[in-house]
Coordinates of N, CA and C in Angstrom, one line a residue:
M15 N -2.4 4.9 -1.2 CA -2.0 4.5 -2.6 C -3.1 3.5 -3.0
P16 N -3.6 3.6 -4.2 CA -4.6 2.7 -4.7 C -4.0 1.3 -4.9
T17 N -4.9 0.3 -4.8 CA -4.5 -1.1 -5.0 C -5.5 -1.7 -6.0
P18 N -5.3 -1.4 -7.2 CA -6.1 -2.0 -8.2 C -5.9 -3.5 -8.4
A19 N -7.0 -4.3 -8.5 CA -6.9 -5.7 -8.7 C -6.2 -6.1 -10.0
P20 N -5.3 -7.0 -10.0 CA -4.6 -7.4 -11.2 C -5.4 -8.4 -12.0
P21 N -5.2 -8.5 -13.3 CA -5.8 -9.5 -14.1 C -5.2 -10.9 -13.6
V22 N -6.0 -11.9 -13.4 CA -5.6 -13.2 -13.0 C -5.9 -14.2 -14.1
N23 N -4.9 -15.0 -14.5 CA -5.1 -16.0 -15.5 C -4.5 -17.3 -14.9
P24 N -4.7 -18.4 -15.6 CA -4.3 -19.7 -15.1 C -2.8 -19.7 -14.8
E25 N -1.9 -19.0 -15.6 CA -0.5 -19.0 -15.3 C -0.1 -18.2 -14.0
T26 N -0.9 -17.3 -13.7 CA -0.6 -16.4 -12.5 C -1.5 -16.6 -11.3
R27 N -2.5 -17.5 -11.4 CA -3.4 -17.7 -10.3 C -2.7 -18.1 -9.0
E28 N -1.7 -19.0 -9.0 CA -1.0 -19.4 -7.8 C -0.2 -18.2 -7.2
F29 N 0.4 -17.4 -8.1 CA 1.2 -16.3 -7.6 C 0.3 -15.3 -6.8
W30 N -0.9 -15.0 -7.4 CA -1.8 -14.0 -6.8 C -2.4 -14.6 -5.5
A31 N -2.7 -15.8 -5.5 CA -3.3 -16.5 -4.3 C -2.2 -16.4 -3.2
A32 N -1.0 -16.6 -3.5 CA 0.1 -16.5 -2.5 C 0.2 -15.0 -2.0
T33 N 0.1 -14.1 -2.8 CA 0.2 -12.7 -2.4 C -0.9 -12.4 -1.3
A34 N -2.1 -12.9 -1.6 CA -3.2 -12.7 -0.6 C -2.9 -13.3 0.7
A35 N -2.0 -14.3 0.7 CA -1.6 -15.0 2.0 C -0.3 -14.4 2.6
G36 N 0.2 -13.3 1.9 CA 1.4 -12.6 2.4 C 2.7 -13.3 2.0
R37 N 2.6 -14.1 0.9 CA 3.9 -14.8 0.4 C 4.2 -14.3 -1.0
L38 N 5.5 -14.2 -1.3 CA 6.0 -13.9 -2.6 C 6.5 -15.1 -3.2
L39 N 5.9 -15.5 -4.3 CA 6.4 -16.7 -5.1 C 7.1 -16.3 -6.3
L40 N 8.1 -17.0 -6.7 CA 8.8 -16.9 -8.0 C 8.8 -18.2 -8.7
K41 N 9.1 -18.2 -10.0 CA 9.3 -19.5 -10.7 C 10.7 -19.7 -11.0
R42 N 11.1 -21.0 -11.0 CA 12.5 -21.3 -11.3 C 12.4 -22.4 -12.4
C43 N 13.3 -22.3 -13.4 CA 13.4 -23.3 -14.5 C 14.2 -24.5 -13.9
L44 N 13.6 -25.7 -14.1 CA 14.3 -26.9 -13.6 C 15.4 -27.4 -14.6
D45 N 15.4 -26.8 -15.8 CA 16.5 -27.2 -16.7 C 17.7 -26.3 -16.7
C46 N 17.5 -25.0 -16.6 CA 18.7 -24.1 -16.6 C 18.8 -23.3 -15.3
D47 N 18.0 -23.5 -14.3 CA 18.0 -22.8 -13.0 C 17.8 -21.3 -13.0
S48 N 17.3 -20.8 -14.2 CA 16.9 -19.4 -14.2 C 15.8 -19.1 -13.2
V49 N 15.8 -18.0 -12.6 CA 14.7 -17.5 -11.8 C 13.9 -16.6 -12.7
I50 N 12.6 -16.8 -12.8 CA 11.8 -16.2 -13.8 C 10.9 -15.1 -13.2
W51 N 10.9 -13.9 -13.8 CA 10.0 -12.9 -13.5 C 9.6 -12.3 -14.8
Y52 N 8.4 -12.1 -15.1 CA 7.1 -12.2 -14.5 C 6.6 -13.6 -14.5
P53 N 5.6 -14.0 -13.7 CA 5.2 -15.4 -13.6 C 4.6 -15.8 -15.0
R54 N 5.2 -17.0 -15.4 CA 4.7 -17.6 -16.7 C 5.2 -19.0 -16.7
A55 N 4.6 -19.8 -17.6 CA 4.9 -21.2 -17.7 C 6.2 -21.6 -18.4
I56 N 6.6 -20.8 -19.3 CA 7.8 -21.1 -20.1 C 9.0 -20.3 -19.6
C57 N 10.2 -20.9 -19.6 CA 11.4 -20.2 -19.3 C 11.8 -19.3 -20.4
P58 N 12.0 -18.0 -20.1 CA 12.4 -17.1 -21.2 C 13.9 -17.3 -21.7
D59 N 14.7 -18.1 -20.9 CA 16.1 -18.3 -21.2 C 16.3 -19.5 -22.1
C60 N 15.6 -20.6 -21.8 CA 15.9 -21.8 -22.5 C 14.6 -22.4 -23.1
S61 N 13.5 -21.8 -23.0 CA 12.2 -22.2 -23.5 C 11.6 -23.5 -22.9
S62 N 12.2 -23.9 -21.8 CA 11.7 -25.1 -21.1 C 10.3 -24.9 -20.5
L63 N 9.5 -25.9 -20.5 CA 8.2 -25.9 -19.8 C 8.3 -26.4 -18.4
R64 N 9.5 -26.9 -18.0 CA 9.7 -27.5 -16.7 C 10.1 -26.4 -15.7
T65 N 9.1 -25.8 -15.1 CA 9.3 -24.7 -14.1 C 8.5 -25.1 -12.9
E66 N 9.0 -24.5 -11.7 CA 8.3 -24.7 -10.5 C 8.2 -23.4 -9.7
W67 N 7.2 -23.3 -8.8 CA 7.1 -22.2 -7.9 C 8.0 -22.4 -6.7
F68 N 8.6 -21.3 -6.2 CA 9.3 -21.4 -4.9 C 9.1 -20.1 -4.1
A69 N 9.2 -20.2 -2.8 CA 9.0 -19.0 -2.0 C 10.2 -18.1 -2.0
A70 N 10.0 -16.9 -2.4 CA 11.1 -15.9 -2.4 C 11.4 -15.3 -1.0
S71 N 12.5 -14.8 -0.8 CA 12.9 -14.2 0.5 C 12.1 -12.9 0.7
G72 N 11.6 -12.2 -0.3 CA 10.9 -10.9 -0.2 C 11.9 -9.8 0.1
R73 N 13.2 -10.0 -0.1 CA 14.2 -9.0 0.1 C 14.9 -8.6 -1.2
G74 N 15.4 -7.4 -1.2 CA 16.1 -6.9 -2.4 C 16.7 -5.6 -2.2
R75 N 17.0 -4.9 -3.3 CA 17.6 -3.6 -3.2 C 17.0 -2.8 -4.4
V76 N 16.8 -1.5 -4.1 CA 16.4 -0.6 -5.1 C 17.4 -0.5 -6.2
Y77 N 17.0 -0.8 -7.4 CA 17.9 -0.8 -8.6 C 17.8 0.6 -9.3
S78 N 16.6 1.1 -9.4 CA 16.3 2.4 -10.0 C 14.9 2.9 -9.5
Y79 N 14.7 4.2 -9.4 CA 13.4 4.7 -8.9 C 13.2 6.1 -9.5
T80 N 11.9 6.5 -9.4 CA 11.5 7.8 -9.7 C 10.4 8.2 -8.8
V81 N 10.3 9.5 -8.4 CA 9.2 10.0 -7.6 C 8.2 10.6 -8.6
N82 N 7.1 10.0 -8.8 CA 6.1 10.5 -9.7 C 5.3 11.6 -9.0
Q83 N 5.1 12.7 -9.8 CA 4.4 13.9 -9.3 C 2.9 13.9 -9.8
R84 N 2.7 13.0 -10.8 CA 1.3 12.9 -11.3 C 1.0 11.4 -11.6
G85 N -0.2 11.1 -11.5 CA -0.6 9.7 -11.8 C -1.8 9.7 -12.7
E86 N -2.0 8.6 -13.4 CA -3.2 8.4 -14.3 C -4.0 7.2 -13.8
G87 N -5.2 7.1 -14.3 CA -6.0 5.9 -14.0 C -6.2 5.8 -12.5
A88 N -6.0 4.6 -12.0 CA -6.2 4.4 -10.5 C -5.3 5.3 -9.7
Y89 N -4.2 5.7 -10.3 CA -3.2 6.5 -9.5 C -3.4 8.0 -9.6
Q90 N -4.4 8.4 -10.3 CA -4.7 9.9 -10.4 C -5.0 10.4 -9.0
G91 N -4.4 11.5 -8.6 CA -4.6 12.0 -7.3 C -3.8 11.4 -6.2
S92 N -2.9 10.4 -6.5 CA -2.2 9.7 -5.5 C -0.7 10.2 -5.4
A93 N -0.4 11.2 -6.2 CA 1.0 11.7 -6.2 C 1.3 12.5 -4.9
P94 N 2.5 12.5 -4.5 CA 3.7 11.8 -5.1 C 3.7 10.3 -4.6
F95 N 4.2 9.5 -5.5 CA 4.4 8.1 -5.2 C 5.7 7.6 -5.9
V96 N 6.3 6.6 -5.4 CA 7.6 6.1 -5.9 C 7.3 4.9 -6.8
L97 N 7.8 4.9 -8.0 CA 7.8 3.8 -8.9 C 9.3 3.3 -9.0
A98 N 9.5 2.0 -8.8 CA 10.9 1.6 -8.8 C 11.1 0.2 -9.4
Y99 N 12.3 -0.1 -9.8 CA 12.7 -1.4 -10.1 C 13.5 -1.9 -8.8
V100 N 13.0 -3.0 -8.3 CA 13.7 -3.7 -7.1 C 14.4 -4.9 -7.6
E101 N 15.7 -5.0 -7.4 CA 16.4 -6.3 -7.7 C 16.3 -7.2 -6.5
L102 N 15.5 -8.3 -6.7 CA 15.3 -9.3 -5.6 C 16.6 -10.0 -5.3
D103 N 16.8 -10.5 -4.1 CA 17.9 -11.3 -3.7 C 18.1 -12.5 -4.6
E104 N 17.0 -13.0 -5.1 CA 17.0 -14.2 -6.0 C 17.4 -13.8 -7.5
G105 N 17.5 -12.5 -7.8 CA 18.0 -12.1 -9.1 C 17.2 -11.3 -10.0
P106 N 15.9 -11.6 -10.1 CA 15.1 -10.8 -11.0 C 14.8 -9.4 -10.6
R107 N 14.6 -8.5 -11.5 CA 14.2 -7.1 -11.2 C 12.7 -7.0 -11.4
V108 N 12.0 -6.4 -10.5 CA 10.5 -6.3 -10.6 C 10.2 -4.8 -10.5
M109 N 9.2 -4.4 -11.3 CA 8.7 -3.0 -11.2 C 7.6 -3.0 -10.1
T110 N 7.7 -2.0 -9.3 CA 6.9 -2.0 -8.1 C 6.8 -0.6 -7.5
N111 N 6.2 -0.4 -6.4 CA 6.3 0.8 -5.7 C 7.1 0.7 -4.4
V112 N 7.8 1.7 -4.0 CA 8.4 1.8 -2.7 C 7.5 2.6 -1.8
V113 N 7.1 2.1 -0.7 CA 6.2 2.7 0.3 C 6.9 2.9 1.6
E114 N 6.3 3.7 2.5 CA 6.8 3.9 3.8 C 8.2 4.5 3.8
A115 N 8.5 5.3 2.9 CA 9.8 5.9 2.8 C 9.7 7.4 2.4
D116 N 10.5 8.2 3.1 CA 10.6 9.6 2.7 C 11.5 9.7 1.5
A117 N 11.2 10.7 0.6 CA 11.9 10.9 -0.6 C 13.4 11.1 -0.3
A118 N 13.7 11.7 0.8 CA 15.1 12.0 1.1 C 15.9 10.7 1.5
D119 N 15.2 9.6 1.9 CA 15.8 8.4 2.2 C 16.0 7.4 1.0
L120 N 15.4 7.7 -0.1 CA 15.5 6.9 -1.3 C 16.9 7.0 -1.9
A121 N 17.4 5.8 -2.3 CA 18.7 5.8 -3.0 C 18.8 4.5 -3.7
V122 N 19.5 4.5 -4.8 CA 19.9 3.2 -5.5 C 20.7 2.4 -4.5
G123 N 20.3 1.1 -4.4 CA 21.0 0.2 -3.4 C 20.3 0.1 -2.1
L124 N 19.3 0.9 -1.9 CA 18.6 0.9 -0.6 C 18.0 -0.5 -0.3
P125 N 18.3 -1.2 0.8 CA 17.8 -2.5 1.1 C 16.3 -2.4 1.4
V126 N 15.5 -3.2 0.8 CA 14.0 -3.2 0.9 C 13.5 -4.6 1.2
E127 N 12.2 -4.6 1.7 CA 11.5 -5.9 2.0 C 10.1 -5.7 1.4
V128 N 9.5 -6.9 1.1 CA 8.2 -6.9 0.5 C 7.1 -6.6 1.6
V129 N 6.1 -5.9 1.2 CA 4.8 -5.7 2.0 C 3.7 -6.0 1.0
F130 N 2.6 -6.4 1.5 CA 1.5 -6.7 0.6 C 0.3 -5.8 0.9
H131 N -0.3 -5.2 -0.2 CA -1.4 -4.3 -0.1 C -2.6 -5.0 -0.7
D132 N -3.6 -5.3 0.1 CA -4.8 -6.1 -0.3 C -5.6 -5.4 -1.3
T133 N -6.0 -6.1 -2.4 CA -6.8 -5.5 -3.4 C -8.3 -5.6 -3.1
G134 N -8.6 -6.5 -2.2 CA -10.0 -6.7 -1.9 C -10.7 -7.7 -2.8
D135 N -9.8 -8.3 -3.7 CA -10.3 -9.1 -4.8 C -9.6 -10.5 -4.8
G136 N -9.1 -10.9 -3.6 CA -8.4 -12.2 -3.5 C -7.0 -12.2 -3.9
S137 N -6.4 -11.0 -4.0 CA -5.0 -10.9 -4.3 C -4.5 -9.6 -3.5
A138 N -3.1 -9.5 -3.5 CA -2.5 -8.3 -2.9 C -1.4 -7.9 -3.8
L139 N -1.1 -6.6 -3.8 CA 0.0 -6.1 -4.6 C 1.3 -6.1 -3.8
P140 N 2.3 -6.8 -4.3 CA 3.6 -6.7 -3.6 C 4.3 -5.4 -3.9
R141 N 4.5 -4.7 -2.8 CA 5.3 -3.4 -2.8 C 6.4 -3.6 -1.8
F142 N 7.3 -2.6 -1.8 CA 8.5 -2.7 -1.0 C 8.7 -1.5 -0.1
R143 N 9.2 -1.7 1.1 CA 9.5 -0.7 2.0 C 11.0 -0.8 2.4
P144 N 11.6 0.2 2.9 CA 13.0 0.1 3.4 C 13.0 -0.9 4.5
R145 N 14.1 -1.8 4.5 CA 14.3 -2.8 5.5 C 14.6 -2.1 6.9
K146 N 14.0 -2.6 7.9 CA 14.2 -2.1 9.2 C 15.6 -2.5 9.8
D147 N 16.2 -3.6 9.3 CA 17.4 -4.0 9.8 C 18.6 -3.5 9.0
R148 N 18.4 -2.5 8.2 CA 19.5 -2.0 7.4 C 20.5 -1.3 8.2

């Protein structure tokens, strides 16, 4: 599966640096306690600028998925691949890929854990695989 390098900006630099080190970071609002996804400086729930990074567990469950039979751009020729929303244990839902899974094993509610695929550009893409302890 391709691992295209993401665009990095000042708001996401710490997130992408952590992925290169094999860590998943999320932001939390210090005023309303919302967990924020996608990484950004302002809380989407209360508009506070008082946010902080914290280490996520890297665990969640498949919320929704599809098996793509065609890809475009960097993903052209990579089919079939799984595009999914994973609901993290911390609450947010992230769009990602499920890897290391047979299509027959995929299901809504499947417990998953994060794995990182190096982009070769100082970052890694967080993807998810079925948990081994399920």
